[in-house]
Amino acid sequence: MKAATEQSTVEGFDNNNNNNNINNNVEKEKKKKRRSNRRSKQNPTSSSANEICSVSSEFFGDGTAAPTPTASPMKQQGDNAPYCYDHQHDDTTLVSIPAAAAPMHINEQSPPQFVDAQTQDSWNGWNGDLVPSPPQIGFCPQRCYFSPHWPMEAVEMALEKGDVFKASFRVNAHNRLEAYCKVDGLPTDVLISGIPAQNRAVEGDIVAITMDSFSSWTKMKGSNRTCNNYATPEDCSLLTEADDVAGNIYKGKGELDKDKDTNYDSADCRNRPSQNQEDTEVYPNPNDSCHFPEKKYAYEDSGSLGPVSHLDPVRPANDSFDGQNNAAFESLNMSSCSKQIEVISAVQKMCSLVNAFPSKRPTARVVAIIEKSPRRERIVGQLNVKQWISVKGVSRKDAKKNKNLVSDNEYIQLTPIDPKFPKMMLFVRDLPEHIKKRLQSGDVTTEMDLIAAQLYDWGEESLFPRAHILHVFGKGSKVQTHLDAILFQNTICESEFSPEAMTCLPCFPWEVPEKELQSRLDLRNLCIFTIDPSTATDLDDALSIEKLPNGNCRVGVHIADVSYFVLPGTVLDDEAQFRSTTVYMLQKKIPMLPALFSDNIGSLNPGVDRVAVSMLLDINPAGDVVNRWIGRSVIQSCCKLSYELAQNIIDGAVDFESSNIIGESYPKVHGQFGWPDIITSVKSLCEISNVLKQKRFNDGALRLENPKVAFLFDEYGLPYDLILSERKESNFLVEEFMLLANTTAAEVICRVYPDNALLRRHPEPNMRKLRDFVAFCQKHGLKLDTSSSGQFHRSLELIKEKLKDDSVLFDILISYATRPMQLACYFCSGQLKERKHEWGHYALAVPFYTHFTSPLRRYPDIVVHRTLLAALEAEELYLKHRKALLVNKEEELQRCFTGIIFDKNAAESVEGREALSAAASKHGVPSTEILADVAAYCNERKLASRNVKDACDKLYMWHFLKKEILLSEARVLGLGPRFMSIYIQKLAIEQRIYYDEVEGLSVEWLEATSSVVLSMSAHRRAFRRGSHNKWRAFEEVAFVVDPYDLKVALDGSDGCENRDPNSRTEIDPAVFPLTVHLLSTIPVVLHAVGGDDGPLEIGVRLYMSSYYG
């Protein structure tokens, strides 16, 4: 009955819409008069009242209750108001670079809003004028603002039937009213719009969602097609089926309600979807000028070098995997195949529906939280002390007199620095004593501190979740404070290794035992060397090369034998698995293994004997590996080369016959080899790497690489300058051989242990976003073929040649070409045994790939080493058994498991299976179930490590801009009547400039030409009901300079000779009126925002002259 009632409500919405609008207008006028009467009794210019009003604004996303105030990002940084989407501009349009690239919230019709009667009454009861008095802030036991969550028993039953879906919940950082859920198997994300529909889920939760009916799905962002209510005859049957599919899923919950005789219904409240941005992985450049660089390769993770620093990233659920999402998704698989049948059927139907109507985005609502996000435990934010004091009506002066300022039942609000999380309420009585004392004294500087908090409860009757303080980091303006907060947010273990773990290591100094010298292949006679960043200390890979008589080359890839020291099941192994990866923070690294081991005993340092796992690969002139040997070895590196020195050798800038090669500027050469040997080897390796690279691209590989920002640090560890750096040929030299070694290891372990191999896959791009990108390129006369990764790469190379005179535009294109890319992830081969077509790596164009070459800093590499060594031992056992059966004992047997040719019959024989089982047990190869958990956890930790790197980049960028502003040119990527999205060339980042509701600025949106004209305006603006009582200051949008002052500064006169160098620039300011088109170039000023008074942001303003054009 209830489901039928809901359905009739949906169908009747359009018919009643006009009447509702009339009634709403009447009601609004009444409310307006009531507010006017109240304001006449209050101070109309009270800033505190404005701030308080903003607290409730973010909860009226459905547009049916109180008016929604709009706070621009610049404004919210000043007064801590939440960013709320402005629904009064829904009818405007937006022109932008492809939809997937620019997350604009424009040009969308607000879909119908539905809430149940109880919830609707509760939301309408909140008038939005003022926050309730402190004891009742965000809590009212007489009201339920949210629907109850379904019991888990009901959720499990609905999941089995396919009536609800299990999904990972992600929030749009630009608009928290919009969240997205990734349902495994659906080609696009599902929109969860509005606070009631989100039903208390937060970023990272695993939720159960029920789909809305097809008729209420929203228009897909970036769709060039308008929604048409009329179907062609060919579409009629499909449209009917569409309603049936979505409707059945929508009504399935209602049927469940009848069966259980329980009301699990929730508010069906929807808002407009937002454009989301792909957040691709970031890879540090080995040439970065930092003390602790991380050596990584472009293809080993996602096949692309994503934007180095999206300083204000939009991170809703993406239409693609990321490391954390994938870890969650893999855990969602049900163990029973029979239980999956209905689920798969429902997903297939939804998938067909989505593919049939690509311009429509599915919408849904949360009915239960299946698994709470760990991020609930690690919230970082700042207390809204000024707001709390204002609510109490006590000024700072009165606070000194009133010693009983704090009562037991009062709340204070905490604003998270991550905009994806809601504001939270904390009991004042539960605050640490030193904070309560500061509150009692009216100390408003308390809100400058960064606070660590835990979200512990969010009831149906509470608008805000409740939290309590775990830790106080310190002042928000300090770099170290934010570094501590970054590690806390991402659960990075910074503690020292336990004594038990340290006892697992041998004594230092360490020498290779005689037993190992006898059992391993001795390669100390080879010219082996490392190539790493100049300040690297954990050297886990080395190279060598030999010329063979037949014209081939034998390339040696030697990897530190970490598994020899880190044995499975030991305390050290447990700690390494827990940390999972070394975390790099520009000026610091947090190692996965103790520094005594990673920098000394296990590191392939020059001049000392070290144990390694080596691959000797015979490569012909065409780049084919014609033979190989894999095994344990003893090596001695003769030299530690930096990337810069290796590049000088490649460029011919190093003359080994000259005397200048002997000196402090060059590293020492150990052993029997000299600089001529090293120089010859480097040049030979470079030649082969170029052949391998060209062969990879001919075979279909793809490379997407953006400029990187490198910081230059002073003696205090603070950035004083930044530069854009690019990888050089020496970087690619090392990369090619590491890729080859990783691919070889993957091929061996997945053949020998098909159910127990830890591999890494890179799924194909998101097709919808890829089509949008192709359409954009075509619109601008750029032909792009994305039928395969190889064609994609070749098309981009042609575009690069065509845009050789506009390198900035090409950088922008590459940046947006990464958006459709999905992130690579670890997985257990047995987990996808029935879906081997999903094992491949899209960017590398290979069927198998894994991580093998960095066991000092990545735990998955240790697991792969153990599996590979188990394959080697099983091969040895099997060949030993075969040799015992031979009449001619001198006959040489070919390697059957690790050689070029794999003997499947040997692996499947009784003797082969026994050997493989015994070796797997000895080396600790995990079972399929355990390995799947390890893969999921490593994905999560890898994402956390990447988040730390991104956050540190942003932090140091902010600190640099805090000392001095930066002038730069910018290209306009997206344009609308409210804001523009720009690409800042100097920093290789994307930012926004909001120009709506600015005092003294007139905005004219020209629909016909998709351009905007910005002009200075002398008249004051009238206040708009539902918004803040003042417009933003003109200075928040434009940095205006006098041309005369500029001339004086450039001439170095009038005492300006010590002026900041960034002020002396050839970049000229623009003039008003300013006409802006898509892809036009404009001058901008970058500056630091936040710190003590809010989250860290990179502010950007127009750089304008006070003269008129």
Coordinates of N, CA and C in Angstrom, one line a residue, residues 687-812:
E687 N 70.2 2.7 -25.4 CA 69.8 2.2 -26.8 C 68.8 1.1 -26.7
I688 N 69.0 0.1 -25.8 CA 68.1 -1.0 -25.7 C 66.7 -0.5 -25.2
S689 N 66.8 0.4 -24.2 CA 65.5 0.9 -23.6 C 64.7 1.6 -24.7
N690 N 65.3 2.4 -25.6 CA 64.6 3.1 -26.6 C 63.9 2.1 -27.6
V691 N 64.6 1.0 -27.8 CA 64.0 -0.1 -28.7 C 62.8 -0.7 -28.0
L692 N 63.0 -1.0 -26.7 CA 61.9 -1.6 -25.9 C 60.7 -0.6 -25.8
K693 N 61.0 0.6 -25.6 CA 59.9 1.6 -25.5 C 59.1 1.7 -26.8
Q694 N 59.8 1.8 -27.9 CA 59.2 1.9 -29.2 C 58.4 0.6 -29.5
K695 N 58.9 -0.5 -29.1 CA 58.2 -1.8 -29.3 C 56.9 -1.8 -28.4
R696 N 57.0 -1.3 -27.2 CA 55.8 -1.3 -26.4 C 54.7 -0.4 -27.0
F697 N 55.1 0.7 -27.5 CA 54.1 1.6 -28.1 C 53.5 1.0 -29.4
N698 N 54.4 0.3 -30.2 CA 53.9 -0.4 -31.4 C 52.9 -1.5 -31.0
D699 N 53.1 -2.1 -29.8 CA 52.2 -3.2 -29.4 C 51.0 -2.6 -28.7
G700 N 50.8 -1.3 -28.6 CA 49.6 -0.8 -28.1 C 49.6 -0.1 -26.7
A701 N 50.8 0.2 -26.2 CA 50.9 0.9 -24.9 C 50.5 2.4 -25.1
L702 N 50.2 3.0 -24.0 CA 49.7 4.4 -23.9 C 50.4 5.1 -22.8
R703 N 50.8 6.4 -23.1 CA 51.5 7.2 -22.0 C 50.8 8.5 -22.0
L704 N 50.4 8.9 -20.8 CA 49.8 10.2 -20.5 C 50.6 10.8 -19.4
E705 N 51.3 11.9 -19.7 CA 52.3 12.5 -18.8 C 52.1 14.0 -18.7
N706 N 52.0 14.5 -17.5 CA 51.8 15.9 -17.3 C 53.0 16.5 -16.7
P707 N 53.2 17.9 -16.8 CA 54.3 18.5 -16.1 C 54.1 18.4 -14.6
K708 N 55.3 18.4 -13.9 CA 55.3 18.2 -12.4 C 55.9 19.5 -11.8
V709 N 55.4 19.7 -10.6 CA 55.9 20.9 -9.8 C 56.9 20.3 -8.8
A710 N 58.1 20.8 -8.9 CA 59.2 20.5 -7.9 C 59.5 21.7 -7.0
F711 N 59.6 21.4 -5.7 CA 59.9 22.5 -4.8 C 61.4 22.5 -4.5
L712 N 61.8 23.7 -4.3 CA 63.2 23.9 -3.8 C 63.1 24.4 -2.3
F713 N 63.9 23.7 -1.5 CA 63.8 23.9 0.0 C 65.0 24.6 0.5
D714 N 64.8 25.4 1.5 CA 65.9 26.1 2.2 C 66.5 25.2 3.3
E715 N 67.4 25.7 4.1 CA 68.1 24.9 5.1 C 67.1 24.6 6.2
Y716 N 66.0 25.3 6.3 CA 65.0 25.0 7.4 C 63.9 24.0 6.9
G717 N 64.1 23.5 5.7 CA 63.1 22.6 5.2 C 61.8 23.2 4.7
L718 N 61.9 24.5 4.4 CA 60.7 25.2 3.9 C 60.9 25.6 2.4
P719 N 59.8 25.6 1.6 CA 60.0 25.9 0.2 C 60.3 27.3 -0.1
Y720 N 61.2 27.6 -0.9 CA 61.5 29.0 -1.2 C 61.3 29.3 -2.7
D721 N 61.1 28.2 -3.5 CA 60.8 28.4 -4.9 C 60.3 27.1 -5.5
L722 N 59.7 27.2 -6.6 CA 59.1 26.0 -7.3 C 59.4 26.1 -8.8
I723 N 59.5 24.9 -9.4 CA 59.8 24.8 -10.8 C 58.9 23.7 -11.4
L724 N 58.7 23.8 -12.7 CA 58.0 22.7 -13.4 C 59.1 21.8 -14.0
S725 N 59.1 20.5 -13.7 CA 60.1 19.6 -14.1 C 59.5 18.5 -15.0
E726 N 60.3 18.0 -15.9 CA 59.8 16.9 -16.7 C 60.8 15.8 -16.6
R727 N 60.3 14.6 -16.8 CA 61.2 13.4 -16.8 C 62.1 13.4 -18.0
K728 N 63.3 12.8 -17.9 CA 64.2 12.8 -18.9 C 64.5 11.4 -19.4
E729 N 65.4 11.2 -20.4 CA 65.7 9.9 -21.0 C 66.2 9.0 -19.9
S730 N 67.0 9.5 -18.9 CA 67.5 8.6 -17.9 C 66.4 8.0 -17.1
N731 N 65.3 8.7 -16.9 CA 64.2 8.2 -16.1 C 63.5 7.1 -16.9
F732 N 63.4 7.3 -18.2 CA 62.7 6.3 -19.1 C 63.6 5.1 -19.2
L733 N 64.9 5.2 -19.2 CA 65.8 4.1 -19.3 C 65.5 3.1 -18.2
V734 N 65.5 3.6 -16.9 CA 65.3 2.7 -15.8 C 63.8 2.2 -15.9
E735 N 62.9 3.0 -16.2 CA 61.5 2.6 -16.3 C 61.3 1.4 -17.2
E736 N 61.9 1.4 -18.4 CA 61.7 0.3 -19.3 C 62.1 -1.0 -18.8
F737 N 63.2 -1.1 -18.1 CA 63.7 -2.4 -17.6 C 62.9 -2.8 -16.4
M738 N 62.4 -1.8 -15.6 CA 61.6 -2.2 -14.5 C 60.3 -2.8 -14.9
L739 N 59.7 -2.1 -16.0 CA 58.5 -2.6 -16.5 C 58.6 -4.0 -17.1
L740 N 59.7 -4.3 -17.8 CA 60.0 -5.6 -18.3 C 60.1 -6.6 -17.2
A741 N 60.8 -6.3 -16.2 CA 61.0 -7.2 -15.0 C 59.7 -7.5 -14.4
N742 N 58.9 -6.5 -14.2 CA 57.5 -6.7 -13.5 C 56.6 -7.6 -14.4
T743 N 56.7 -7.3 -15.7 CA 55.8 -8.1 -16.6 C 56.3 -9.6 -16.6
T744 N 57.6 -9.8 -16.6 CA 58.2 -11.1 -16.6 C 57.8 -11.9 -15.3
A745 N 57.9 -11.2 -14.2 CA 57.5 -11.8 -12.9 C 56.0 -12.2 -12.9
A746 N 55.2 -11.3 -13.4 CA 53.7 -11.6 -13.5 C 53.4 -12.8 -14.3
E747 N 54.1 -12.9 -15.5 CA 53.9 -14.0 -16.4 C 54.2 -15.3 -15.7
V748 N 55.3 -15.3 -14.9 CA 55.8 -16.6 -14.3 C 54.8 -17.0 -13.2
I749 N 54.5 -16.1 -12.2 CA 53.7 -16.5 -11.1 C 52.2 -16.8 -11.4
C750 N 51.7 -16.1 -12.4 CA 50.3 -16.4 -12.7 C 50.1 -17.7 -13.5
R751 N 51.2 -18.2 -14.2 CA 51.2 -19.5 -14.8 C 51.4 -20.6 -13.8
V752 N 52.3 -20.4 -12.9 CA 52.7 -21.5 -12.0 C 51.7 -21.6 -10.9
Y753 N 51.2 -20.4 -10.3 CA 50.2 -20.4 -9.3 C 49.0 -19.6 -9.7
P754 N 48.2 -20.2 -10.6 CA 47.1 -19.4 -11.2 C 46.0 -18.9 -10.2
D755 N 46.0 -19.5 -9.0 CA 45.0 -19.1 -8.0 C 45.6 -18.3 -6.9
N756 N 46.9 -18.1 -6.9 CA 47.6 -17.5 -5.8 C 48.6 -16.4 -6.2
A757 N 48.4 -15.8 -7.3 CA 49.3 -14.8 -7.8 C 48.7 -13.4 -7.5
L758 N 49.6 -12.6 -6.9 CA 49.2 -11.2 -6.6 C 49.6 -10.3 -7.8
L759 N 48.6 -9.9 -8.6 CA 48.8 -9.2 -9.8 C 48.2 -7.8 -9.7
R760 N 48.4 -7.0 -10.7 CA 48.0 -5.6 -10.7 C 47.3 -5.4 -12.1
R761 N 46.1 -4.9 -12.0 CA 45.3 -4.7 -13.3 C 44.9 -3.3 -13.4
H762 N 44.8 -2.9 -14.7 CA 44.4 -1.5 -15.0 C 43.2 -1.6 -16.0
P763 N 42.0 -1.4 -15.5 CA 40.8 -1.5 -16.3 C 40.7 -0.5 -17.5
E764 N 39.9 -0.8 -18.4 CA 39.7 0.1 -19.6 C 39.1 1.4 -19.1
P765 N 39.3 2.5 -19.8 CA 38.7 3.8 -19.4 C 37.2 3.8 -19.3
N766 N 36.7 4.8 -18.6 CA 35.3 5.0 -18.5 C 34.8 5.5 -19.9
M767 N 34.0 4.7 -20.5 CA 33.6 5.0 -21.9 C 32.8 6.3 -22.1
R768 N 32.0 6.6 -21.1 CA 31.2 7.9 -21.2 C 32.1 9.1 -21.2
K769 N 33.0 9.1 -20.2 CA 33.9 10.2 -20.1 C 34.9 10.3 -21.3
L770 N 35.2 9.1 -21.8 CA 36.1 9.0 -23.0 C 35.4 9.6 -24.2
R771 N 34.1 9.3 -24.4 CA 33.3 9.8 -25.5 C 33.2 11.3 -25.4
D772 N 33.0 11.9 -24.2 CA 33.0 13.3 -24.0 C 34.3 14.0 -24.4
F773 N 35.4 13.3 -24.1 CA 36.7 13.9 -24.4 C 36.9 13.9 -25.9
V774 N 36.5 12.8 -26.6 CA 36.6 12.7 -28.0 C 35.8 13.8 -28.7
A775 N 34.6 14.0 -28.2 CA 33.7 15.0 -28.7 C 34.3 16.4 -28.6
F776 N 34.9 16.7 -27.5 CA 35.6 17.9 -27.3 C 36.7 18.1 -28.3
C777 N 37.5 17.1 -28.5 CA 38.6 17.2 -29.4 C 38.1 17.4 -30.8
Q778 N 37.1 16.7 -31.2 CA 36.5 16.9 -32.6 C 35.9 18.3 -32.7
K779 N 35.3 18.9 -31.7 CA 34.8 20.2 -31.8 C 35.9 21.2 -32.1
H780 N 37.1 20.9 -31.6 CA 38.2 21.9 -31.8 C 39.1 21.4 -32.9
G781 N 38.6 20.6 -33.8 CA 39.4 20.2 -35.0 C 40.5 19.2 -34.7
L782 N 40.4 18.5 -33.6 CA 41.5 17.5 -33.2 C 40.9 16.1 -33.3
K783 N 41.5 15.3 -34.2 CA 41.0 13.9 -34.4 C 41.6 13.0 -33.4
L784 N 40.8 12.2 -32.7 CA 41.2 11.3 -31.6 C 40.6 10.0 -31.8
D785 N 41.4 9.0 -31.9 CA 40.9 7.6 -32.1 C 41.2 6.9 -30.8
T786 N 40.1 6.5 -30.1 CA 40.3 5.8 -28.8 C 39.8 4.3 -28.9
S787 N 39.9 3.7 -30.1 CA 39.4 2.4 -30.2 C 40.3 1.4 -29.4
S788 N 41.5 1.8 -29.2 CA 42.4 0.9 -28.4 C 43.4 1.9 -27.7
S789 N 44.1 1.3 -26.7 CA 45.2 2.2 -26.1 C 46.2 2.6 -27.0
G790 N 46.6 1.7 -28.0 CA 47.6 2.1 -29.0 C 47.2 3.2 -29.9
Q791 N 45.9 3.1 -30.4 CA 45.4 4.1 -31.2 C 45.3 5.5 -30.5
F792 N 44.9 5.4 -29.2 CA 44.8 6.5 -28.4 C 46.2 7.2 -28.3
H793 N 47.2 6.5 -28.1 CA 48.5 7.0 -27.9 C 49.0 7.7 -29.3
R794 N 48.7 7.0 -30.4 CA 49.2 7.5 -31.7 C 48.4 8.8 -32.0
S795 N 47.1 8.8 -31.6 CA 46.4 10.1 -31.9 C 46.9 11.2 -31.1
L796 N 47.3 11.0 -29.8 CA 47.8 12.1 -29.0 C 49.1 12.5 -29.5
E797 N 49.9 11.7 -30.1 CA 51.2 12.1 -30.6 C 51.0 13.0 -31.8
L798 N 50.0 12.7 -32.7 CA 49.7 13.5 -33.8 C 49.2 14.9 -33.3
I799 N 48.3 14.9 -32.3 CA 47.8 16.1 -31.7 C 49.0 17.0 -31.2
K800 N 49.9 16.3 -30.5 CA 51.1 17.0 -30.0 C 51.8 17.7 -31.1
E801 N 52.0 17.1 -32.2 CA 52.7 17.7 -33.3 C 51.9 18.9 -33.8
K802 N 50.6 18.7 -33.9 CA 49.7 19.8 -34.4 C 49.7 21.0 -33.5
L803 N 49.9 20.7 -32.2 CA 49.8 21.8 -31.2 C 51.2 22.2 -30.7
K804 N 52.2 22.0 -31.5 CA 53.6 22.2 -31.0 C 53.8 23.7 -30.7
D805 N 53.0 24.6 -31.2 CA 53.1 26.0 -30.9 C 52.2 26.4 -29.8
D806 N 51.5 25.5 -29.2 CA 50.6 25.7 -28.1 C 50.7 24.6 -27.1
S807 N 51.9 24.5 -26.5 CA 52.2 23.4 -25.5 C 51.2 23.4 -24.3
V808 N 50.8 24.6 -23.9 CA 49.9 24.7 -22.8 C 48.6 24.0 -23.1
L809 N 48.0 24.2 -24.3 CA 46.8 23.5 -24.6 C 47.0 22.0 -24.6
F810 N 48.1 21.6 -25.1 CA 48.4 20.1 -25.1 C 48.5 19.6 -23.7
D811 N 49.1 20.3 -22.8 CA 49.2 19.9 -21.4 C 47.8 19.8 -20.8
I812 N 46.9 20.7 -21.2 CA 45.5 20.7 -20.7 C 44.8 19.4 -21.3

